[in-house]
């Protein structure tokens, strides 16, 4: 069962409570390059990303935020470290969310100013603890970047905000290893009601990072932990979104496109099935229907699975059978396998 969390508003989107679990990514363009950043955000939106975070390393970048936000509809979060002036400018520019650790801002009055401005504009703040950037004191106290140290660090940042009567908080506790990350979230879940932003940080390249993130994020989601997520991959942010959505789909938490069931192939397969599956998957990835589609490689065991799906095809040598809700509806020739199935998926009510 999903953990009960406090719901907060991020622009036109809700996070936590009963809101759908959202998928985030981060632009890798220079934020000061407005056209490139807008272009990347639009591509992320097409890939069905829900929220985009942009790095705000300096004042020039902060001053571009309004123009960027004006050209896109996705809620944008400004990622800010240490400099309270950047946070104030980002809020002035109309950003709808901040990622900022208040404990890293040295003077109390500076954080008070940021919190006051965030409260006035209804801008939530994500406290993002990363195992790699825990304070020296906490490392000494807990003997390293342990889950306990991560939780203590998050609570310290949270307390600063709560003491200023600010509760629109989201929290992330990321480490690059799964065990520590999961342990930290489990611990904090027992202590606060704030929604969690989950992910495994610096997970790796597309292949290794996908495996690692799927396990880590999957474990958390399976325990009901997580209200928004980001898959951190060293690569194209579009891939991060694809992987995030696929994880949610695999766990039957949220389905934004058809689920493809494909047979793993074996010696009984007499057709070139892989390109057929790829073409179907690619073409259906933009479709909004929450259906499942089975693509099977023979007429011996294929029909069973194809019959179970909303739509299925059992591909035999030269000819395939298309099933809709358990019934055979069409016989198609080998060169039409993908085309015919895609056509039927589009027509499916
Ligand atoms: Fe082999 Fe047919 Fe099963 Fe595919 S559906 S794995 S080809 S037996």
Coordinates of C-alpha atoms and ligand atoms in Angstrom, one line a residue:
X1 CA 0.0 0.0 0.0
X2 CA 1.3 3.5 -0.8
X3 CA 2.6 5.5 2.1
X4 CA 0.3 8.3 3.2
X5 CA 1.9 11.6 2.4
X6 CA 1.1 15.2 2.6
X7 CA 0.0 16.5 -0.8
X8 CA 1.7 19.5 -2.3
X9 CA 1.2 21.6 -5.4
X10 CA 3.9 22.1 -7.9
X11 CA 2.6 24.5 -10.6
X12 CA -0.3 22.7 -12.2
X13 CA 0.6 19.3 -10.8
X14 CA 0.2 17.6 -7.4
X15 CA 2.8 15.5 -5.6
X16 CA 2.0 13.1 -2.8
X17 CA -1.3 12.2 -1.3
X18 CA -3.4 10.5 -3.9
X19 CA -1.7 12.2 -6.8
X20 CA -0.2 9.9 -9.5
X21 CA 3.5 9.2 -9.0
X22 CA 5.2 11.6 -11.3
X23 CA 8.4 11.2 -13.4
X24 CA 11.0 13.9 -13.5
X25 CA 14.2 14.5 -15.4
X26 CA 16.8 17.2 -15.6
X27 CA 18.0 19.2 -18.6
X28 CA 21.6 18.8 -19.5
X29 CA 21.8 22.0 -21.6
X30 CA 23.4 25.2 -20.3
X31 CA 20.4 26.9 -18.7
X32 CA 21.6 30.2 -20.1
X33 CA 21.1 28.9 -23.6
X34 CA 17.3 29.5 -23.6
X35 CA 16.5 28.0 -27.1
X36 CA 18.4 24.8 -26.4
X37 CA 16.9 24.4 -22.9
X38 CA 13.4 25.0 -24.1
X39 CA 13.9 22.6 -27.0
X40 CA 15.1 19.9 -24.5
X41 CA 12.1 20.5 -22.2
X42 CA 9.7 20.2 -25.1
X43 CA 11.3 16.9 -26.1
X44 CA 11.0 15.7 -22.5
X45 CA 7.3 16.7 -22.5
X46 CA 6.8 14.7 -25.7
X47 CA 8.4 11.7 -23.9
X48 CA 5.7 12.1 -21.2
X49 CA 7.9 13.6 -18.5
X50 CA 5.9 15.3 -15.8
X51 CA 8.4 17.7 -14.2
X52 CA 11.7 19.1 -15.3
X53 CA 14.6 20.4 -13.1
X54 CA 17.1 22.9 -14.4
X55 CA 20.4 23.7 -12.9
X56 CA 20.8 27.3 -11.8
X57 CA 24.6 27.7 -11.3
X58 CA 24.7 31.5 -11.5
X59 CA 22.6 34.7 -11.7
X60 CA 22.7 34.7 -15.5
X61 CA 21.0 31.3 -15.5
X62 CA 18.5 32.4 -12.9
X63 CA 17.5 35.4 -15.0
X64 CA 16.7 33.1 -17.9
X65 CA 14.1 31.1 -16.0
X66 CA 11.0 33.3 -16.7
X67 CA 11.7 33.2 -20.5
X68 CA 12.1 29.4 -20.3
X69 CA 9.0 28.8 -18.2
X70 CA 6.9 31.0 -20.5
X71 CA 7.7 28.8 -23.5
X72 CA 6.9 25.4 -21.9
X73 CA 3.9 24.0 -20.0
X74 CA 5.8 21.5 -17.8
X75 CA 6.4 22.6 -14.2
X76 CA 10.0 23.6 -13.7
X77 CA 12.1 23.2 -10.6
X78 CA 15.3 25.3 -10.0
X79 CA 18.2 23.4 -8.7
X80 CA 20.1 25.7 -6.4
X81 CA 23.1 25.2 -4.1
X82 CA 24.3 27.6 -1.4
X83 CA 23.4 30.9 -2.9
X84 CA 20.2 32.3 -1.5
X85 CA 20.1 35.1 -4.1
X86 CA 19.7 32.6 -6.9
X87 CA 16.7 31.1 -5.0
X88 CA 15.1 34.5 -4.6
X89 CA 15.7 35.3 -8.3
X90 CA 14.3 32.0 -9.4
X91 CA 11.1 32.6 -7.4
X92 CA 10.9 36.1 -8.8
X93 CA 11.2 34.6 -12.3
X94 CA 8.1 32.4 -11.6
X95 CA 9.7 29.0 -11.1
X96 CA 7.2 26.6 -9.4
X97 CA 9.6 24.5 -7.3
X98 CA 13.0 24.7 -5.7
X99 CA 15.5 22.1 -4.9
X100 CA 17.6 23.6 -2.1
X101 CA 19.1 22.5 1.2
X102 CA 18.5 25.2 3.7
X103 CA 21.2 24.0 6.0
X104 CA 23.8 24.8 3.3
X105 CA 22.9 28.5 3.3
X106 CA 25.1 30.0 6.0
X107 CA 23.0 32.8 7.6
X108 CA 19.6 32.4 9.1
X109 CA 18.2 35.6 7.6
X110 CA 19.1 34.5 4.1
X111 CA 17.1 31.3 4.4
X112 CA 14.2 33.3 6.1
X113 CA 14.0 35.5 3.0
X114 CA 13.9 32.5 0.7
X115 CA 11.3 30.8 2.7
X116 CA 9.2 33.9 2.9
X117 CA 9.3 34.3 -0.8
X118 CA 8.6 30.6 -1.4
X119 CA 5.6 30.8 0.9
X120 CA 4.2 33.9 -0.7
X121 CA 4.3 32.2 -4.2
X122 CA 3.3 28.7 -3.1
X123 CA 6.7 27.3 -4.2
X124 CA 7.5 23.9 -2.6
X125 CA 11.1 23.1 -1.6
X126 CA 12.8 19.8 -2.0
X127 CA 15.4 18.9 0.6
X128 CA 17.8 16.7 -1.4
X129 CA 20.3 14.8 0.7
X130 CA 23.0 13.0 -1.2
X131 CA 25.3 10.5 0.5
X132 CA 28.2 12.2 -1.2
X133 CA 27.6 15.6 0.3
X134 CA 26.8 15.0 3.9
X135 CA 28.4 17.5 6.3
X136 CA 31.7 16.5 8.0
X137 CA 30.1 16.7 11.5
X138 CA 27.4 14.2 10.5
X139 CA 30.0 11.9 8.9
X140 CA 32.0 11.9 12.1
X141 CA 28.9 11.4 14.3
X142 CA 27.6 8.5 12.3
X143 CA 30.9 7.0 11.2
X144 CA 30.4 7.7 7.4
X145 CA 27.5 8.3 5.0
X146 CA 25.3 5.8 6.5
X147 CA 21.5 5.7 6.2
X148 CA 21.3 7.1 9.7
X149 CA 23.6 10.0 8.7
X150 CA 21.4 10.7 5.6
X151 CA 18.2 10.7 7.6
X152 CA 19.7 12.9 10.3
X153 CA 20.9 15.3 7.7
X154 CA 17.5 15.5 6.0
X155 CA 15.8 16.1 9.4
X156 CA 18.2 18.9 10.1
X157 CA 17.2 20.7 6.8
X158 CA 13.5 19.9 7.3
X159 CA 13.7 21.4 10.9
X160 CA 15.0 24.7 9.5
X161 CA 12.0 24.9 7.2
X162 CA 9.5 23.8 9.8
X163 CA 10.8 26.3 12.3
X164 CA 9.9 28.9 9.8
X165 CA 6.4 27.5 9.5
X166 CA 7.1 26.1 6.1
X167 CA 5.7 22.6 5.3
X168 CA 5.5 22.4 1.5
X169 CA 8.4 20.0 1.6
X170 CA 9.5 17.1 -0.5
X171 CA 12.5 15.0 0.5
X172 CA 15.1 12.9 -1.4
X173 CA 17.8 10.7 0.2
X174 CA 20.0 9.4 -2.6
X175 CA 23.1 7.3 -2.5
X176 CA 24.7 5.5 -5.4
X177 CA 24.1 2.2 -3.8
X178 CA 20.7 0.6 -3.5
X179 CA 20.9 -0.8 0.0
X180 CA 21.8 2.5 1.7
X181 CA 19.2 4.4 -0.3
X182 CA 16.4 2.0 0.4
X183 CA 17.3 1.8 4.1
X184 CA 17.4 5.6 4.4
X185 CA 14.0 6.1 2.9
X186 CA 12.5 3.3 5.1
X187 CA 13.8 5.1 8.2
X188 CA 12.6 8.5 7.2
X189 CA 9.2 7.2 6.2
X190 CA 8.6 6.4 9.8
X191 CA 9.4 9.9 10.9
X192 CA 7.8 12.4 8.5
X193 CA 4.8 12.7 6.3
X194 CA 6.4 14.7 3.5
X195 CA 6.3 13.2 0.0
X196 CA 9.4 11.5 -1.3
X197 CA 11.3 12.1 -4.5
X198 CA 13.1 8.8 -5.1
X199 CA 16.0 7.6 -7.2
X200 CA 19.4 6.1 -7.1
X201 CA 21.9 8.8 -7.7
X202 CA 24.7 8.5 -10.2
X203 CA 23.3 5.2 -11.2
X204 CA 25.5 4.8 -14.3
X205 CA 25.2 4.6 -18.0
X206 CA 22.0 3.6 -19.8
X207 CA 22.5 -0.2 -19.3
X208 CA 23.9 -0.4 -15.8
X209 CA 22.0 2.6 -14.5
X210 CA 18.7 1.2 -15.8
X211 CA 19.3 -2.1 -14.0
X212 CA 20.4 -0.5 -10.8
X213 CA 17.6 2.1 -10.8
X214 CA 15.0 -0.4 -11.7
X215 CA 15.9 -2.5 -8.7
X216 CA 16.3 0.4 -6.2
X217 CA 13.3 2.4 -7.3
X218 CA 11.3 -0.8 -7.8
X219 CA 12.1 -1.9 -4.2
X220 CA 10.9 1.5 -2.9
X221 CA 7.8 1.6 -5.0
X222 CA 6.9 -2.0 -4.1
X223 CA 7.0 -0.9 -0.4
X224 CA 4.7 2.0 -1.2
X225 CA 7.5 4.6 -0.9
X226 CA 7.9 7.3 -3.5
X227 CA 5.7 10.1 -4.9
X228 CA 7.8 11.4 -7.7
X229 CA 10.9 9.8 -9.2
X230 CA 14.0 10.5 -11.3
X231 CA 16.1 7.9 -12.9
X232 CA 19.6 9.4 -13.0
X233 CA 21.5 8.1 -16.0
X234 CA 24.7 9.3 -17.5
X235 CA 23.1 9.9 -20.9
X236 CA 20.1 11.4 -22.7
X237 CA 17.4 12.7 -20.3
X238 CA 14.8 11.3 -22.6
X239 CA 16.0 7.8 -21.7
X240 CA 15.6 8.6 -18.0
X241 CA 11.9 9.4 -18.6
X242 CA 11.4 6.2 -20.7
X243 CA 12.9 4.1 -17.9
X244 CA 11.0 5.8 -15.2
X245 CA 7.7 5.3 -17.0
X246 CA 8.5 1.7 -17.8
X247 CA 9.2 1.0 -14.1
X248 CA 5.8 2.4 -13.1
X249 CA 4.2 0.4 -15.9
X250 CA 6.0 -2.8 -14.9
X251 CA 4.7 -2.5 -11.3
X252 CA 1.2 -1.7 -12.6
X253 CA 1.3 1.6 -10.8
X254 CA 0.8 4.0 -13.7
X255 CA 0.4 3.1 -17.4
X256 CA 1.0 5.8 -19.9
X257 CA 1.4 3.6 -23.0
X258 CA 0.6 0.0 -24.0
X259 CA 2.5 -2.8 -22.2
X260 CA 4.3 -5.0 -24.7
X261 CA 4.5 -8.7 -23.9
X262 CA 7.0 -10.4 -26.2
X263 CA 8.0 -14.0 -26.2
X264 CA 11.7 -14.6 -25.5
X265 CA 12.1 -16.6 -28.8
X266 CA 13.3 -20.2 -29.0
X267 CA 14.1 -22.8 -31.7
X268 CA 10.4 -23.0 -32.6
X269 CA 10.3 -19.4 -33.9
X270 CA 10.4 -19.4 -37.7
X271 CA 10.1 -15.7 -38.3
X272 CA 12.4 -12.7 -37.8
X273 CA 10.5 -11.5 -34.7
X274 CA 12.8 -9.0 -33.1
X275 CA 12.3 -6.2 -35.7
X276 CA 8.6 -6.9 -35.5
X277 CA 8.5 -6.4 -31.7
X278 CA 10.8 -3.3 -32.0
X279 CA 8.5 -1.7 -34.6
X280 CA 5.4 -2.4 -32.6
X281 CA 7.0 -1.1 -29.3
X282 CA 8.3 2.0 -31.0
X283 CA 5.1 2.9 -32.7
X284 CA 2.9 2.2 -29.6
X285 CA 5.1 4.1 -27.2
X286 CA 3.3 7.4 -27.9
X287 CA -0.2 5.9 -27.6
X288 CA -2.1 6.7 -24.4
X289 CA -4.1 3.5 -24.1
X290 CA -3.5 1.3 -21.1
X291 CA -3.7 -2.0 -22.9
X292 CA -1.4 -5.0 -23.2
X293 CA -0.2 -6.3 -26.5
X294 CA 1.4 -9.7 -26.9
X295 CA 3.8 -10.4 -29.8
X296 CA 4.6 -14.1 -29.9
X297 CA 7.0 -16.0 -32.2
X298 CA 5.1 -19.2 -33.1
X299 CA 1.7 -20.8 -33.6
X300 CA 2.4 -23.6 -31.1
X301 CA 2.6 -21.7 -27.8
X302 CA 2.0 -18.2 -29.1
X303 CA -1.8 -18.3 -29.3
X304 CA -2.2 -18.9 -25.6
X305 CA -0.4 -15.7 -24.5
X306 CA -1.9 -13.7 -27.5
X307 CA -5.4 -14.8 -26.4
X308 CA -4.8 -13.5 -22.9
X309 CA -3.8 -10.0 -24.0
X310 CA -6.1 -7.2 -25.1
X311 CA -4.4 -7.6 -28.5
X312 CA -2.0 -10.2 -29.6
X313 CA -0.3 -11.8 -32.6
X314 CA 1.0 -15.3 -32.9
X315 CA 3.5 -15.2 -35.8
X316 CA 4.0 -18.4 -37.8
X317 CA 6.0 -19.0 -40.9
X318 CA 4.5 -16.8 -43.6
X319 CA 1.3 -16.1 -41.7
X320 CA 0.2 -14.7 -38.3
X321 CA -3.0 -14.8 -36.3
X322 CA -4.2 -11.6 -34.6
X323 CA -6.3 -11.9 -31.5
X324 CA -8.5 -9.3 -29.9
X325 CA -9.8 -10.0 -26.4
X326 CA -9.2 -13.7 -26.9
X327 CA -10.8 -14.0 -30.3
X328 CA -9.0 -14.5 -33.7
X329 CA -9.9 -11.4 -35.8
X330 CA -7.5 -11.5 -38.6
X331 CA -5.0 -13.7 -40.5
X332 CA -2.1 -11.6 -41.9
X333 CA 0.9 -12.3 -44.0
X334 CA 4.5 -12.1 -42.7
X335 CA 5.3 -8.7 -44.1
X336 CA 2.2 -7.2 -42.5
X337 CA 2.8 -8.5 -38.9
X338 CA 3.8 -5.2 -37.3
X339 CA 1.7 -2.9 -39.5
X340 CA -1.5 -4.9 -39.0
X341 CA -1.1 -5.1 -35.2
X342 CA -0.3 -1.4 -34.9
X343 CA -3.5 -0.7 -37.0
X344 CA -5.6 -2.9 -34.7
X345 CA -4.1 -1.2 -31.6
X346 CA -5.0 2.2 -32.9
X347 CA -8.6 1.1 -33.6
X348 CA -9.0 -0.6 -30.2
X349 CA -11.6 1.1 -28.1
Ligands
LIG1 FE1 9.3 -20.3 -28.5 FE2 6.8 -20.0 -29.5 FE3 7.3 -19.7 -26.8 FE4 8.1 -17.9 -28.5 S1 6.0 -18.4 -28.2 S2 9.3 -18.8 -26.9 S3 8.7 -19.1 -30.3 S4 7.5 -21.6 -28.0

